[in-house]
Short mmCIF file of C-alpha atoms in Angstrom, two decimals:
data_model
loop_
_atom_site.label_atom_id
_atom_site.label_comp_id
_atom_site.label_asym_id
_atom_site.label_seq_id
_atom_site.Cartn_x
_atom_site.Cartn_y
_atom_site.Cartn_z
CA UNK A 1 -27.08 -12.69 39.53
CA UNK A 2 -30.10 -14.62 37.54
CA UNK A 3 -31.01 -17.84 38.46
CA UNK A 4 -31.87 -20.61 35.39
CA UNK A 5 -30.43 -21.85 32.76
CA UNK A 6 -28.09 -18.91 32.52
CA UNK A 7 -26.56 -16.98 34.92
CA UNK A 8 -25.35 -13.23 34.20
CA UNK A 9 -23.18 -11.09 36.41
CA UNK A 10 -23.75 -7.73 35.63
CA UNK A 11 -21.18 -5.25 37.06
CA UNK A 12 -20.77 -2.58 34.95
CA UNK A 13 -20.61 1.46 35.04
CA UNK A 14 -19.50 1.01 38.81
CA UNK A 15 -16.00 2.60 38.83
CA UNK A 16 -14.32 -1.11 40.04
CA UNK A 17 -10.18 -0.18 40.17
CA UNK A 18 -9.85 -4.23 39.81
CA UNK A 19 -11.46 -7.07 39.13
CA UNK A 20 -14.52 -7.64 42.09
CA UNK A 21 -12.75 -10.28 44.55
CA UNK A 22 -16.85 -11.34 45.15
CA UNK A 23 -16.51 -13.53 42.05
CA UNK A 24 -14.15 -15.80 43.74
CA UNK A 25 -17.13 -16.64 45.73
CA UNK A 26 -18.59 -20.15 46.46
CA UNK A 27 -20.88 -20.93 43.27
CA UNK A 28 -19.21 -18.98 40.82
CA UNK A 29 -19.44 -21.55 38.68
CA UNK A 30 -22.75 -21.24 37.50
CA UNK A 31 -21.83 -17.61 36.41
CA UNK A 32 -22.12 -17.92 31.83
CA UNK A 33 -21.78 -14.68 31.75
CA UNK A 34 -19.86 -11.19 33.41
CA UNK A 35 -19.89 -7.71 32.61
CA UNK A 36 -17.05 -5.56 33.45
CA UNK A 37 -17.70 -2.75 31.29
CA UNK A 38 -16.68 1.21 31.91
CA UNK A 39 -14.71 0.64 35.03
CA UNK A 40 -11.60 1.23 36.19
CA UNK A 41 -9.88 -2.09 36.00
CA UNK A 42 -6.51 -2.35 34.96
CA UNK A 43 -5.49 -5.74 34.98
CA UNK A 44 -6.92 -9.08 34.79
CA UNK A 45 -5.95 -11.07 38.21
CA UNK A 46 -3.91 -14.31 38.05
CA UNK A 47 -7.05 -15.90 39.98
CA UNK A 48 -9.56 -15.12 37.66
CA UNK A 49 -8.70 -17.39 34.63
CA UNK A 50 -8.76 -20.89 36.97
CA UNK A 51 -12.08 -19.67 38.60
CA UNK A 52 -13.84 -19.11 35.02
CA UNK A 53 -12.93 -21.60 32.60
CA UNK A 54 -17.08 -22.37 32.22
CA UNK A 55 -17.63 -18.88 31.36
CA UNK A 56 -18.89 -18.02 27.31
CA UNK A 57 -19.39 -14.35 27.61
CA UNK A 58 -17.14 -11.79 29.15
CA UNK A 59 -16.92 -7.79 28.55
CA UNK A 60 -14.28 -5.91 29.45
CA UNK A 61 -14.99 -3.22 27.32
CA UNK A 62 -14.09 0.41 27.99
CA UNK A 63 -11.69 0.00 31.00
CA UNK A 64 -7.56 0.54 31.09
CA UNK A 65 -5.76 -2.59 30.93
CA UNK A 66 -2.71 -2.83 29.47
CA UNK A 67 -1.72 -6.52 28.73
CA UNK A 68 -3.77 -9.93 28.74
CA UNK A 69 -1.99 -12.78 30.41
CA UNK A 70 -1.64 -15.43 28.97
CA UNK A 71 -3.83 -17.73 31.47
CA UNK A 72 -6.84 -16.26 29.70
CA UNK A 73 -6.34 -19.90 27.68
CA UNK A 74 -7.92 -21.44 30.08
CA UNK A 75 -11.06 -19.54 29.25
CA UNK A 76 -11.45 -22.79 26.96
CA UNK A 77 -15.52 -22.45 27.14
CA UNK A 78 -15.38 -18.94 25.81
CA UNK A 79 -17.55 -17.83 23.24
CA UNK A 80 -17.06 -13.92 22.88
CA UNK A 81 -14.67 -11.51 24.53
CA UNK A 82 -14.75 -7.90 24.52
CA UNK A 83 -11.84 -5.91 25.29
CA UNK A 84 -12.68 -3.23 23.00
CA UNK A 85 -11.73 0.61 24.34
CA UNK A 86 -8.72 -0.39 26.73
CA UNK A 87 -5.00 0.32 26.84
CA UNK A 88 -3.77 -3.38 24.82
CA UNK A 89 -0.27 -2.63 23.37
CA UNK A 90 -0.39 -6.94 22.54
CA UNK A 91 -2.54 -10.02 22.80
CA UNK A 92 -1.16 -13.45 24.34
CA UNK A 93 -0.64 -16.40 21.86
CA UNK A 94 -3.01 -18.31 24.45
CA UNK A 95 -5.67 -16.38 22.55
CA UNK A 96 -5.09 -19.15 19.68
CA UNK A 97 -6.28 -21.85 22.36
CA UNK A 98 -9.69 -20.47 22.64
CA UNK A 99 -11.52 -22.62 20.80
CA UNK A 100 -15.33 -21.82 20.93
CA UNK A 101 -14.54 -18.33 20.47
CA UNK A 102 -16.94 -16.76 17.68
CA UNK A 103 -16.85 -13.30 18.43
CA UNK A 104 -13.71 -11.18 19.23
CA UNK A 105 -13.74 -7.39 19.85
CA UNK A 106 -10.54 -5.81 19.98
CA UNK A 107 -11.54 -2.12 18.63
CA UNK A 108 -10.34 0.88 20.18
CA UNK A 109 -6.56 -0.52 21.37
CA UNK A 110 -3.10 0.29 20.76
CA UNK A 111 -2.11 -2.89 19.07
CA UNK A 112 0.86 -3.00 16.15
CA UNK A 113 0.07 -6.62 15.36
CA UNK A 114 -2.24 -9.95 16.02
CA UNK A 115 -0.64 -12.94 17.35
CA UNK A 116 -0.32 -15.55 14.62
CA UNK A 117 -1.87 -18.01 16.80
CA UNK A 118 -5.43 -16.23 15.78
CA UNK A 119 -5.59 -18.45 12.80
CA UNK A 120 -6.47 -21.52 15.68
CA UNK A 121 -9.51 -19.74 16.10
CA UNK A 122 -11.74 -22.18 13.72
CA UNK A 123 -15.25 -20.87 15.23
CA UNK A 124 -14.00 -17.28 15.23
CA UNK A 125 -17.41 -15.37 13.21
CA UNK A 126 -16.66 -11.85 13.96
CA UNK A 127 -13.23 -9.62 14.62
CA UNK A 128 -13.61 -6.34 15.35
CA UNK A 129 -9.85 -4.50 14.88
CA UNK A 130 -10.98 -1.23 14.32
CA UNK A 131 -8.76 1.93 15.93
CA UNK A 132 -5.75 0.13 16.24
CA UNK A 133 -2.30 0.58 15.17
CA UNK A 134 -1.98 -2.25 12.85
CA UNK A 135 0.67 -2.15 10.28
CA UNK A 136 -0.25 -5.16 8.50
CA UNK A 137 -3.06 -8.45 9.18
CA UNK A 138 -1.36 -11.83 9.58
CA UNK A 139 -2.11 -14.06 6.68
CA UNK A 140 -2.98 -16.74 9.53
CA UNK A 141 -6.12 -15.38 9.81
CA UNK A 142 -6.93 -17.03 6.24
CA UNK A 143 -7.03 -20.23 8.56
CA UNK A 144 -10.21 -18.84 10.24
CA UNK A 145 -12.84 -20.51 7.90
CA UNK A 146 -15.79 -19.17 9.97
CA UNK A 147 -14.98 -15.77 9.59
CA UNK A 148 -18.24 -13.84 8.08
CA UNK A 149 -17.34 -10.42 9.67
CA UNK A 150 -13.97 -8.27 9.70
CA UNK A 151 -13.58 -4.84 10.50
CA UNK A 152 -10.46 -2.98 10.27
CA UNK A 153 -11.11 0.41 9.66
CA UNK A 154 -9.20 3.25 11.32
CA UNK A 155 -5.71 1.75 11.26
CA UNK A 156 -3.54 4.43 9.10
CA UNK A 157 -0.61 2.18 9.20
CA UNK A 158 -2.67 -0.39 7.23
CA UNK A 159 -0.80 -0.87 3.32
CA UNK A 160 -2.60 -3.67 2.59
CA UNK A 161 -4.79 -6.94 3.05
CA UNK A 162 -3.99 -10.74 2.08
CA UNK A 163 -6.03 -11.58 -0.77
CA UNK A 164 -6.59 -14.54 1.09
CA UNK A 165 -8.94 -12.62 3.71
CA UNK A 166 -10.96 -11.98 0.77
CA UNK A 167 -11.39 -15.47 -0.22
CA UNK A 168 -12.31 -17.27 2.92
CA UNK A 169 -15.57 -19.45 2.73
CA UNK A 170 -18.10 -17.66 4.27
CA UNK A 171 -16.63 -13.61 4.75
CA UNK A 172 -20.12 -11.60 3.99
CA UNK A 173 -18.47 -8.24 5.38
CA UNK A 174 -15.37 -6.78 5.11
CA UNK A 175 -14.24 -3.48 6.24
CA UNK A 176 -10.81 -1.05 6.00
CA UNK A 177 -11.92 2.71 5.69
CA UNK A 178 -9.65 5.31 7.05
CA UNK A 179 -6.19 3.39 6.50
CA UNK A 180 -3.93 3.78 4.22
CA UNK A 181 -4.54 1.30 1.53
CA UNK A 182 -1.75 1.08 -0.95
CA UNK A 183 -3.90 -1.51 -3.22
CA UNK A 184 -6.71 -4.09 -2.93
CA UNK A 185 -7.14 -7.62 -3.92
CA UNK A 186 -7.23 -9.01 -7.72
CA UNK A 187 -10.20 -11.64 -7.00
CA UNK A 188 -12.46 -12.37 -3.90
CA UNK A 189 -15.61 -14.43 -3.26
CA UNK A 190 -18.00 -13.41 -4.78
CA UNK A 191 -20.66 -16.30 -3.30
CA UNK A 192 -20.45 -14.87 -0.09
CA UNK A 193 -19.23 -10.86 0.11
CA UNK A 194 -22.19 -8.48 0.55
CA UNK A 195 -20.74 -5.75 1.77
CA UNK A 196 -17.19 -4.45 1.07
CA UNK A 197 -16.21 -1.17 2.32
CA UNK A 198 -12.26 -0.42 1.12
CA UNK A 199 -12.94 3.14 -0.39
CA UNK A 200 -14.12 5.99 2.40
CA UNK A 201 -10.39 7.77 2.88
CA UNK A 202 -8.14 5.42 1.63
CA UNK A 203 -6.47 8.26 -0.57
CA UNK A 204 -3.45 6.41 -1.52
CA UNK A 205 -5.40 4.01 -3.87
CA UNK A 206 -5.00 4.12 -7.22
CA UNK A 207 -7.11 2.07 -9.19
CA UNK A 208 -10.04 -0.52 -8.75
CA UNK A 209 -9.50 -4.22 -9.45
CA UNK A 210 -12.46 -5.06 -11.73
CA UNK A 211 -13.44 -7.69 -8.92
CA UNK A 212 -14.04 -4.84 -6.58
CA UNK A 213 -16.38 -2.92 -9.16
CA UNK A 214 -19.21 -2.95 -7.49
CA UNK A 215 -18.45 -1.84 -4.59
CA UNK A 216 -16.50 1.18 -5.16
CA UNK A 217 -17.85 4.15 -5.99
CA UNK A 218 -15.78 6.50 -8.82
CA UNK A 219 -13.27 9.07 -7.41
CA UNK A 220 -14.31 12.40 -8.87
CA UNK A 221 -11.74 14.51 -6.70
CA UNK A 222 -10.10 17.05 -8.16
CA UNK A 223 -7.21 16.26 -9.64
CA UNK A 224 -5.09 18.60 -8.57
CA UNK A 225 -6.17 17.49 -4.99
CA UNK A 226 -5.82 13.66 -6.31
CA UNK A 227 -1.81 14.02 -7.34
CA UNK A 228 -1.05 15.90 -3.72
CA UNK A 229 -1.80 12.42 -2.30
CA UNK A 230 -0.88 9.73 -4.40
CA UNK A 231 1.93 7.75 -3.28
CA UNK A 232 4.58 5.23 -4.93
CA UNK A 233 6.24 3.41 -2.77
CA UNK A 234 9.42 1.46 -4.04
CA UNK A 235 7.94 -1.84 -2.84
CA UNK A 236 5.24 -1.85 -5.22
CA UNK A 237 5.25 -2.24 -9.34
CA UNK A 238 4.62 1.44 -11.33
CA UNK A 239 2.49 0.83 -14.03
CA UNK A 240 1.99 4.10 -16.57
CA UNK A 241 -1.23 5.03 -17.44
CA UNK A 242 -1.66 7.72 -20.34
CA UNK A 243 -5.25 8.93 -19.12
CA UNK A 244 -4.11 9.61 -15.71
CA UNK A 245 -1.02 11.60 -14.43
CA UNK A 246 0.05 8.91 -11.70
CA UNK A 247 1.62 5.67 -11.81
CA UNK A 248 -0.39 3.09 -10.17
CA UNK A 249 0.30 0.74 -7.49
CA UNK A 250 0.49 -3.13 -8.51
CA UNK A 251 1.88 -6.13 -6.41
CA UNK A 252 5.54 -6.16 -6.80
CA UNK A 253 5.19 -10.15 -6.82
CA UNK A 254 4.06 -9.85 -10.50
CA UNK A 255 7.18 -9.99 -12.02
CA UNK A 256 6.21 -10.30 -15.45
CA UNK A 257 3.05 -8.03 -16.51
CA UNK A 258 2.40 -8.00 -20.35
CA UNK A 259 -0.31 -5.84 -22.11
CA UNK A 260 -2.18 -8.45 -24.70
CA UNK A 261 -1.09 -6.27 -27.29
CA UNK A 262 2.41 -7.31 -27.02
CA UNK A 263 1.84 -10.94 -26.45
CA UNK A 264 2.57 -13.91 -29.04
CA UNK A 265 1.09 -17.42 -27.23
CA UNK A 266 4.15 -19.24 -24.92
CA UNK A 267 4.61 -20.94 -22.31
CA UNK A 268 4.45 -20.10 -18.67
CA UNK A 269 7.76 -20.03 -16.79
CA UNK A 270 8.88 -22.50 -14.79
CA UNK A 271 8.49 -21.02 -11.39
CA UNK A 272 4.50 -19.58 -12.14
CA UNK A 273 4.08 -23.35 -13.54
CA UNK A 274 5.75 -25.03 -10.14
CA UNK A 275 3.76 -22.56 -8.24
CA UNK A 276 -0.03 -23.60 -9.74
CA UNK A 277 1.07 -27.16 -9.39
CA UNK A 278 2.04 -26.59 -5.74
CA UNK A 279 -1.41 -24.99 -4.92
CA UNK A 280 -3.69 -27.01 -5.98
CA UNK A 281 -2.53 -29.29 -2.59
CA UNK A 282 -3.79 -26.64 -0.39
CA UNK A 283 -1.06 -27.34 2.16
CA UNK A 284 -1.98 -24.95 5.45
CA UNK A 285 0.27 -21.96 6.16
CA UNK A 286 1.98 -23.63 9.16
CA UNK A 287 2.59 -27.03 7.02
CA UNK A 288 4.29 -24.71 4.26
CA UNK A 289 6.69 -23.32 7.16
CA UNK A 290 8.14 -26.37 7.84
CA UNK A 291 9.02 -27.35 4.24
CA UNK A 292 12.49 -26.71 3.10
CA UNK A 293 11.30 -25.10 0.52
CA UNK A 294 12.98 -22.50 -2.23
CA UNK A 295 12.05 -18.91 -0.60
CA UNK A 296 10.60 -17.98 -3.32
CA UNK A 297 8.27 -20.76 -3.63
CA UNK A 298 7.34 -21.05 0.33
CA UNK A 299 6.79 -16.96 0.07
CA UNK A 300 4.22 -17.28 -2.52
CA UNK A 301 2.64 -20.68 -1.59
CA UNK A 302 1.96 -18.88 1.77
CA UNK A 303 0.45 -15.70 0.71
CA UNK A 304 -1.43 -17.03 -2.21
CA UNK A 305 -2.13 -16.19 -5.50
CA UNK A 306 -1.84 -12.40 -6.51
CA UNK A 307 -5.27 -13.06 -8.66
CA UNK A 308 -7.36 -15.27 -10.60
CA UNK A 309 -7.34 -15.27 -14.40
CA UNK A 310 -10.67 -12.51 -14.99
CA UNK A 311 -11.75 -14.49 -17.54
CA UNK A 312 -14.66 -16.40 -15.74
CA UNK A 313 -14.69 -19.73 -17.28
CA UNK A 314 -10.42 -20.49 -17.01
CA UNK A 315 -10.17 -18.82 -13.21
CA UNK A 316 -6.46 -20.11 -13.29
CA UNK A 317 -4.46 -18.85 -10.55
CA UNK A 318 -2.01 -16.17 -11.14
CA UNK A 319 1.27 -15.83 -9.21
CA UNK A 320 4.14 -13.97 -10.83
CA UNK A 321 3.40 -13.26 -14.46
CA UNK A 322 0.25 -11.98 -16.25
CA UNK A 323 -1.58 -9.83 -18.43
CA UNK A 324 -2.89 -6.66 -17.38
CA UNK A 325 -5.75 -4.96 -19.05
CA UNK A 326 -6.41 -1.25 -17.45
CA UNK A 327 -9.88 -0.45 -18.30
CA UNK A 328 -12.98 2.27 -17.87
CA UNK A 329 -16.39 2.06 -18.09
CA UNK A 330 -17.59 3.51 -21.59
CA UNK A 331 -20.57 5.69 -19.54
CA UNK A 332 -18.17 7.23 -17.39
CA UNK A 333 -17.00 11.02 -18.09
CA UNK A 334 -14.12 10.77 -16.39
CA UNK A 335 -11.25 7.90 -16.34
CA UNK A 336 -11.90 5.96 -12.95
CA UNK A 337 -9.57 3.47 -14.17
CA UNK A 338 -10.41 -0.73 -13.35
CA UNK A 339 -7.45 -2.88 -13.35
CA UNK A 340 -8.17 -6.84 -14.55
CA UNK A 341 -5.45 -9.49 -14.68
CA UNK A 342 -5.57 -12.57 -17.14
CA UNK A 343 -3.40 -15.65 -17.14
CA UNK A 344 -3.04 -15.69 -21.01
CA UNK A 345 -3.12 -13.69 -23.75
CA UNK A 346 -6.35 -16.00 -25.08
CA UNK A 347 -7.96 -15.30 -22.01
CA UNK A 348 -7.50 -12.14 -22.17
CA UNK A 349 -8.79 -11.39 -25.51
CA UNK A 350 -12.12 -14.05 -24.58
CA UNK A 351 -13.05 -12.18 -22.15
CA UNK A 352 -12.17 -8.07 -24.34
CA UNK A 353 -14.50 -9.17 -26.94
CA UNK A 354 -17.54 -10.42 -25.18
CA UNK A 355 -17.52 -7.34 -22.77
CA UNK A 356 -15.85 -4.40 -25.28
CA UNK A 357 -19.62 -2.86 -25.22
CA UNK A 358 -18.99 -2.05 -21.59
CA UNK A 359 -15.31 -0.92 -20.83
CA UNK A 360 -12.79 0.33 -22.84
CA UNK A 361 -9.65 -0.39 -22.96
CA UNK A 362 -6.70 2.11 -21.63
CA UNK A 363 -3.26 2.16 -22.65
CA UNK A 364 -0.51 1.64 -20.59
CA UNK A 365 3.47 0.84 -19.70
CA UNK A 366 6.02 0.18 -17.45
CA UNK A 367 8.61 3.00 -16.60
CA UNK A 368 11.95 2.74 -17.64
#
């Protein structure tokens, strides 16, 4: 132990079975810190969450337990935990209660799923939830306006992402290689996202929301190698492409897509129009839940808009109708095709014209 402002326990690499019974010891309380990590511990005491509730940094990294109890809310001064390279099969919706918590490393698990109750985690900076078994990411975590850093790479049950993730306040890096990305978000912020890694082994994807552009680098597979692996899952919208010999993937909430071709000026339904109306309250995800709300509407209001209009200076929000443009860059050789999604026909053509130099535009249609 170190004396001052701070005092560290550092017990790692020493083949503990359990949790050391010294740190029940008389002045425990001055302990900020305690590493556990590469022992042998399998659970976490009953004893140990009463006797640490001023502790902000604990690693329990690269041991065997198997469950967190749910006392570890009493942690309440806790600013990172990492449990990273252990046996977790599920987390404790205590987690939620840990307020100071800005860095949470979860990597190297066996989890299916995240407790709702993360989205309580207002100070949470950076979540680590790579090597899992994650089928899906709640769309609570959207609550977590501190976020800057999420990695999920490694889970091959992973489909997909809330575009909501994408759009929180202050995300600078985002991270899903190595899953098994059916699609990826129509519009993200772009004030704060540096780095976005979605492409690396995600071989189910089958186009490149022109949001994502930059980031994504063009798939020159073979592609005889390319059809082997593409996947269309019922769930999802098949949208024809002439250029390529695949259908691609779109969100099955848009219900109406229209090329601008095909489009004479009218008016929005009424469900898209009840549904931009609704959002600009910003009513939180848990608030929405207790509305007795159409499903259709509390569905959509909770997940968000599909996409923004592309066209940069409308940015109207887009829930179950639009029009698609499928595009490629004129100075590729080969068709890496870019999706874009516009709220209007108008828009649509605004935005074709000023940037026609550029991309061109792809024809498409909807199977029969």
């Amino acid at each position: 132990m170190e004396g001052g402002f701070r005092s560290i326990m550092h017990l790692s690499y020493r083949d503990y079975s359990s949790v050391p019974e010294e740190l029940r010891a008389e002045g425990c309380e001055a302990i900020d810190e305690i590493y556990l990590k590469a022992n042998l511990i399998r659970s976490i005491p009953d004893w140990f969450f009463p006797k640490m509730t001023h502790l902000r940094f604990l690693c329990l990294a690269g041991n065997m337990i198997e469950n967190v109890p749910n006392q570890i809310g009493h942690l309440e001064c806790l600013e990172s935990l990492d449990l990273s390279e252990n046996d977790l099969h599920r987390l404790p919706p205590s987690l939620g209660l840990l307020n100071k918590l800005t860095k949470l490393l979860l990597n190297g698990n066996f989890l299916h799923r995240l407790p709702p109750e993360i989205g309580h985690l207002n100070n949470l900076q950076v979540l680590d939830i790579r090597k899992n078994r994650l089928t899906y990411v709640p769309i609570e975590l959207s609550q977590c306006s501190s976020l800057e850093d999420l990695l999920m790479d490694d889970n091959l049950g992973l489909v997909s992402i809330p575009t909501r993730l994408f759009n929180l306040p202050a995300l600078c890096y985002v991270s899903a290689e190595r899953c098994n990305l059916f699609q990826l978000p129509f519009n993200i912020n772009t004030s704060t996202l540096r780095f976005v890694l979605l492409f690396s082994n995600n071989h189910c994807l089958t186009h490149c929301p022109l949001a994502l552009e930059r980031f994504a680098l063009p798939d020159y597979d073979a592609l005889k190698d390319k059809m082997k692996r593409i996947r269309n899952p019922s769930c999802y919208r098949r949208i024809n492409c002439s250029p390529v010999p695949y259908c691609l993937n779109f969100p099955s909430e848009l219900i109406k897509m229209k090329s601008r071709h095909a489009l004479t000026i009218r008016p929005y339904t009424l469900l898209e129009a009840a549904l931009r109306a609704c959002a600009g309250f910003g009513v939180p995800v848990e608030l929405l839940m207790k509305f007795n709300l159409p499903h259709c509407l509390k569905l959509r209001l909770t997940y968000g808009p599909v996409a923004c209009c592309t066209n940069a200076s409308c940015g109207r929000e887009i829930f179950t109708e639009g029009v698609l443009m499928l595009l490629k860059r004129r100075e590729y050789a080969r068709n890496f095709v870019l999706s874009a999604l516009f709220c209007s026909k108008l828009c649509a053509d605004g935005w074709f014209q000023y940037n026609c130099s550029t991309y061109e535009e792809l024809p498409w249609n909807i199977p029969v």
